[in-house]
mmCIF file of N, CA and C in Angstrom:
data_model
loop_
_atom_site.group_PDB
_atom_site.id
_atom_site.type_symbol
_atom_site.label_atom_id
_atom_site.label_comp_id
_atom_site.label_asym_id
_atom_site.label_seq_id
_atom_site.Cartn_x
_atom_site.Cartn_y
_atom_site.Cartn_z
ATOM 1 N N MET A 1207 -42.651 -43.900 -43.259
ATOM 2 C CA MET A 1207 -41.410 -44.306 -42.588
ATOM 3 C C MET A 1207 -41.329 -45.845 -42.587
ATOM 4 N N ASN A 1208 -40.378 -46.357 -43.288
ATOM 5 C CA ASN A 1208 -40.263 -47.802 -43.463
ATOM 6 C C ASN A 1208 -39.148 -48.343 -42.582
ATOM 7 N N ILE A 1209 -39.348 -49.558 -42.069
ATOM 8 C CA ILE A 1209 -38.334 -50.134 -41.188
ATOM 9 C C ILE A 1209 -37.099 -50.543 -41.986
ATOM 10 N N ASN A 1210 -37.262 -50.815 -43.275
ATOM 11 C CA ASN A 1210 -36.097 -51.214 -44.081
ATOM 12 C C ASN A 1210 -35.137 -50.054 -44.269
ATOM 13 N N THR A 1211 -35.643 -48.842 -44.327
ATOM 14 C CA THR A 1211 -34.745 -47.693 -44.482
ATOM 15 C C THR A 1211 -34.065 -47.347 -43.158
ATOM 16 N N LEU A 1212 -34.770 -47.565 -42.041
ATOM 17 C CA LEU A 1212 -34.163 -47.274 -40.744
ATOM 18 C C LEU A 1212 -33.086 -48.310 -40.421
ATOM 19 N N ILE A 1213 -33.483 -49.619 -40.426
ATOM 20 C CA ILE A 1213 -32.551 -50.702 -40.120
ATOM 21 C C ILE A 1213 -32.524 -51.615 -41.346
ATOM 22 N N PRO A 1214 -31.478 -51.574 -42.155
ATOM 23 C CA PRO A 1214 -31.491 -52.396 -43.374
ATOM 24 C C PRO A 1214 -31.539 -53.895 -43.089
ATOM 25 N N ASN A 1215 -30.889 -54.341 -42.024
ATOM 26 C CA ASN A 1215 -30.855 -55.784 -41.745
ATOM 27 C C ASN A 1215 -31.606 -56.060 -40.441
ATOM 28 N N TRP A 1216 -32.859 -55.632 -40.385
ATOM 29 C CA TRP A 1216 -33.615 -55.806 -39.138
ATOM 30 C C TRP A 1216 -33.998 -57.268 -38.923
ATOM 31 N N GLN A 1217 -34.133 -58.016 -40.008
ATOM 32 C CA GLN A 1217 -34.464 -59.433 -39.839
ATOM 33 C C GLN A 1217 -33.296 -60.193 -39.233
ATOM 34 N N THR A 1218 -32.084 -59.867 -39.666
ATOM 35 C CA THR A 1218 -30.900 -60.508 -39.074
ATOM 36 C C THR A 1218 -30.768 -60.128 -37.611
ATOM 37 N N LEU A 1219 -31.068 -58.855 -37.312
ATOM 38 C CA LEU A 1219 -30.982 -58.401 -35.927
ATOM 39 C C LEU A 1219 -32.011 -59.132 -35.057
ATOM 40 N N LEU A 1220 -33.231 -59.263 -35.602
ATOM 41 C CA LEU A 1220 -34.278 -59.951 -34.834
ATOM 42 C C LEU A 1220 -33.916 -61.415 -34.614
ATOM 43 N N SER A 1221 -33.387 -62.090 -35.626
ATOM 44 C CA SER A 1221 -33.026 -63.500 -35.464
ATOM 45 C C SER A 1221 -31.873 -63.651 -34.474
ATOM 46 N N ALA A 1222 -30.951 -62.688 -34.471
ATOM 47 C CA ALA A 1222 -29.841 -62.767 -33.522
ATOM 48 C C ALA A 1222 -30.354 -62.582 -32.092
ATOM 49 N N ILE A 1223 -31.254 -61.621 -31.917
ATOM 50 C CA ILE A 1223 -31.807 -61.424 -30.564
ATOM 51 C C ILE A 1223 -32.603 -62.658 -30.133
ATOM 52 N N GLY A 1224 -33.372 -63.208 -31.055
ATOM 53 C CA GLY A 1224 -34.122 -64.420 -30.735
ATOM 54 C C GLY A 1224 -33.217 -65.596 -30.407
ATOM 55 N N GLY A 1225 -32.107 -65.693 -31.118
ATOM 56 C CA GLY A 1225 -31.163 -66.772 -30.826
ATOM 57 C C GLY A 1225 -30.544 -66.617 -29.454
ATOM 58 N N VAL A 1226 -30.268 -65.366 -29.066
ATOM 59 C CA VAL A 1226 -29.700 -65.144 -27.731
ATOM 60 C C VAL A 1226 -30.719 -65.531 -26.666
ATOM 61 N N PHE A 1227 -31.983 -65.122 -26.864
ATOM 62 C CA PHE A 1227 -33.004 -65.489 -25.883
ATOM 63 C C PHE A 1227 -33.202 -67.001 -25.818
ATOM 64 N N ALA A 1228 -33.157 -67.669 -26.959
ATOM 65 C CA ALA A 1228 -33.320 -69.118 -26.977
ATOM 66 C C ALA A 1228 -32.167 -69.804 -26.257
ATOM 67 N N ALA A 1229 -30.944 -69.292 -26.464
ATOM 68 C CA ALA A 1229 -29.791 -69.899 -25.785
ATOM 69 C C ALA A 1229 -29.898 -69.710 -24.274
ATOM 70 N N ILE A 1230 -30.330 -68.521 -23.847
ATOM 71 C CA ILE A 1230 -30.483 -68.294 -22.404
ATOM 72 C C ILE A 1230 -31.555 -69.217 -21.831
ATOM 73 N N ALA A 1231 -32.656 -69.370 -22.576
ATOM 74 C CA ALA A 1231 -33.737 -70.237 -22.094
ATOM 75 C C ALA A 1231 -33.275 -71.688 -22.005
ATOM 76 N N ILE A 1232 -32.511 -72.144 -22.980
ATOM 77 C CA ILE A 1232 -32.030 -73.534 -22.959
ATOM 78 C C ILE A 1232 -31.065 -73.740 -21.794
ATOM 79 N N ILE A 1233 -30.171 -72.769 -21.589
ATOM 80 C CA ILE A 1233 -29.196 -72.925 -20.501
ATOM 81 C C ILE A 1233 -29.903 -72.928 -19.148
ATOM 82 N N LEU A 1234 -30.854 -71.990 -18.980
ATOM 83 C CA LEU A 1234 -31.573 -71.950 -17.705
ATOM 84 C C LEU A 1234 -32.396 -73.217 -17.507
ATOM 85 N N GLY A 1235 -33.014 -73.711 -18.569
ATOM 86 C CA GLY A 1235 -33.782 -74.949 -18.454
ATOM 87 C C GLY A 1235 -32.912 -76.134 -18.084
ATOM 88 N N LEU A 1236 -31.724 -76.195 -18.665
ATOM 89 C CA LEU A 1236 -30.814 -77.290 -18.318
ATOM 90 C C LEU A 1236 -30.373 -77.188 -16.862
ATOM 91 N N ILE A 1237 -30.053 -75.967 -16.423
ATOM 92 C CA ILE A 1237 -29.557 -75.811 -15.050
ATOM 93 C C ILE A 1237 -30.646 -76.215 -14.057
ATOM 94 N N PHE A 1238 -31.845 -75.633 -14.232
ATOM 95 C CA PHE A 1238 -32.902 -75.932 -13.263
ATOM 96 C C PHE A 1238 -33.410 -77.361 -13.425
ATOM 97 N N GLY A 1239 -33.419 -77.887 -14.628
ATOM 98 C CA GLY A 1239 -33.876 -79.262 -14.821
ATOM 99 C C GLY A 1239 -32.924 -80.275 -14.209
ATOM 100 N N LEU A 1240 -31.620 -80.028 -14.320
ATOM 101 C CA LEU A 1240 -30.657 -80.960 -13.735
ATOM 102 C C LEU A 1240 -30.564 -80.792 -12.227
ATOM 103 N N ASN A 1241 -30.891 -79.611 -11.712
ATOM 104 C CA ASN A 1241 -30.833 -79.424 -10.268
ATOM 105 C C ASN A 1241 -31.965 -80.174 -9.570
ATOM 106 N N THR A 1242 -33.127 -80.275 -10.220
ATOM 107 C CA THR A 1242 -34.260 -80.907 -9.555
ATOM 108 C C THR A 1242 -34.327 -82.412 -9.826
ATOM 109 N N SER A 1243 -33.564 -82.940 -10.799
ATOM 110 C CA SER A 1243 -33.714 -84.354 -11.132
ATOM 111 C C SER A 1243 -33.095 -85.297 -10.109
ATOM 112 N N PRO A 1244 -31.936 -85.032 -9.460
ATOM 113 C CA PRO A 1244 -31.370 -86.074 -8.590
ATOM 114 C C PRO A 1244 -32.052 -86.199 -7.238
ATOM 115 N N LYS A 1245 -33.291 -85.698 -7.079
ATOM 116 C CA LYS A 1245 -33.933 -85.785 -5.773
ATOM 117 C C LYS A 1245 -34.282 -87.215 -5.355
ATOM 118 N N PRO A 1246 -34.756 -88.112 -6.248
ATOM 119 C CA PRO A 1246 -35.106 -89.461 -5.773
ATOM 120 C C PRO A 1246 -33.929 -90.249 -5.237
ATOM 121 N N ASP A 1247 -32.678 -89.811 -5.448
ATOM 122 C CA ASP A 1247 -31.535 -90.550 -4.922
ATOM 123 C C ASP A 1247 -31.446 -90.433 -3.402
ATOM 124 N N THR A 1248 -32.031 -89.372 -2.821
ATOM 125 C CA THR A 1248 -31.941 -89.205 -1.378
ATOM 126 C C THR A 1248 -32.917 -90.121 -0.649
ATOM 127 N N THR A 1249 -33.974 -90.556 -1.327
ATOM 128 C CA THR A 1249 -34.956 -91.421 -0.669
ATOM 129 C C THR A 1249 -34.394 -92.842 -0.590
ATOM 130 N N PRO A 1250 -34.672 -93.573 0.481
ATOM 131 C CA PRO A 1250 -34.170 -94.952 0.581
ATOM 132 C C PRO A 1250 -34.810 -95.835 -0.473
ATOM 133 N N THR A 1251 -34.046 -96.813 -0.953
ATOM 134 C CA THR A 1251 -34.551 -97.686 -2.000
ATOM 135 C C THR A 1251 -35.583 -98.669 -1.445
ATOM 136 N N THR A 1252 -35.370 -99.162 -0.226
ATOM 137 C CA THR A 1252 -36.309 -100.114 0.354
ATOM 138 C C THR A 1252 -37.414 -99.356 1.058
ATOM 139 N N ALA A 1253 -38.608 -99.885 0.989
ATOM 140 C CA ALA A 1253 -39.744 -99.236 1.639
ATOM 141 C C ALA A 1253 -39.598 -99.392 3.150
ATOM 142 N N PRO A 1254 -39.862 -98.353 3.907
ATOM 143 C CA PRO A 1254 -39.743 -98.474 5.365
ATOM 144 C C PRO A 1254 -40.789 -99.414 5.933
ATOM 145 N N GLU A 1255 -40.418 -100.065 7.008
ATOM 146 C CA GLU A 1255 -41.350 -101.001 7.630
ATOM 147 C C GLU A 1255 -42.549 -100.254 8.201
ATOM 148 N N PRO A 1256 -43.741 -100.782 8.002
ATOM 149 C CA PRO A 1256 -44.917 -100.091 8.544
ATOM 150 C C PRO A 1256 -44.937 -100.168 10.066
ATOM 151 N N THR A 1257 -45.135 -99.048 10.686
ATOM 152 C CA THR A 1257 -45.168 -99.015 12.151
ATOM 153 C C THR A 1257 -46.611 -99.232 12.597
ATOM 154 N N TYR A 1258 -46.842 -100.354 13.234
ATOM 155 C CA TYR A 1258 -48.191 -100.659 13.700
ATOM 156 C C TYR A 1258 -48.120 -101.068 15.169
ATOM 157 N N THR A 1259 -49.146 -100.710 15.900
ATOM 158 C CA THR A 1259 -49.201 -101.060 17.317
ATOM 159 C C THR A 1259 -49.896 -102.411 17.468
ATOM 160 N N ARG A 1260 -49.485 -103.133 18.494
ATOM 161 C CA ARG A 1260 -50.090 -104.435 18.722
ATOM 162 C C ARG A 1260 -51.518 -104.250 19.208
ATOM 163 N N PRO A 1261 -52.419 -105.085 18.740
ATOM 164 C CA PRO A 1261 -53.803 -104.961 19.208
ATOM 165 C C PRO A 1261 -53.883 -105.308 20.693
ATOM 166 N N THR A 1262 -54.685 -104.556 21.387
ATOM 167 C CA THR A 1262 -54.823 -104.785 22.833
ATOM 168 C C THR A 1262 -55.751 -105.976 23.039
ATOM 169 N N VAL A 1263 -55.156 -107.037 23.578
ATOM 170 C CA VAL A 1263 -55.927 -108.264 23.820
ATOM 171 C C VAL A 1263 -56.463 -108.202 25.244
ATOM 172 N N PRO A 1264 -57.738 -108.445 25.419
ATOM 173 C CA PRO A 1264 -58.260 -108.458 26.801
ATOM 174 C C PRO A 1264 -57.618 -109.597 27.600
ATOM 175 N N PRO A 1265 -57.336 -109.395 28.872
ATOM 176 C CA PRO A 1265 -56.679 -110.439 29.673
ATOM 177 C C PRO A 1265 -57.570 -111.671 29.823
ATOM 178 N N THR A 1266 -56.911 -112.815 29.777
ATOM 179 C CA THR A 1266 -57.666 -114.060 29.918
ATOM 180 C C THR A 1266 -57.953 -114.331 31.394
ATOM 181 N N VAL A 1267 -58.643 -115.398 31.644
ATOM 182 C CA VAL A 1267 -59.016 -115.715 33.027
ATOM 183 C C VAL A 1267 -57.775 -116.088 33.842
ATOM 184 N N LYS A 1268 -56.779 -116.740 33.207
ATOM 185 C CA LYS A 1268 -55.580 -117.137 33.938
ATOM 186 C C LYS A 1268 -54.790 -115.913 34.382
ATOM 187 N N GLU A 1269 -54.709 -114.896 33.514
ATOM 188 C CA GLU A 1269 -53.952 -113.711 33.896
ATOM 189 C C GLU A 1269 -54.666 -112.921 34.986
ATOM 190 N N MET A 1270 -55.967 -113.001 35.072
ATOM 191 C CA MET A 1270 -56.686 -112.293 36.121
ATOM 192 C C MET A 1270 -56.536 -113.081 37.415
#
C-alpha cells in the first residue's frame, strides 16, 4: 500500500498544512511578543530617590 496511490499530491498537502501551522505560529508570536514589549514604558524614567533614615546621633553635652 503506497501513499502515492492513496493521496497523489500528499507532498503539496503536507506543505500546505505546514504553511498554515507556520502562519499561526508567526501570528501568535507577533501578538504575544508585541503584548509583552511595551512594559518598560510604565516604569519611571528617573531612578527613585533612595529612602534612607538619618543616623541616630548621640546627644551632646549641651543638649543634655
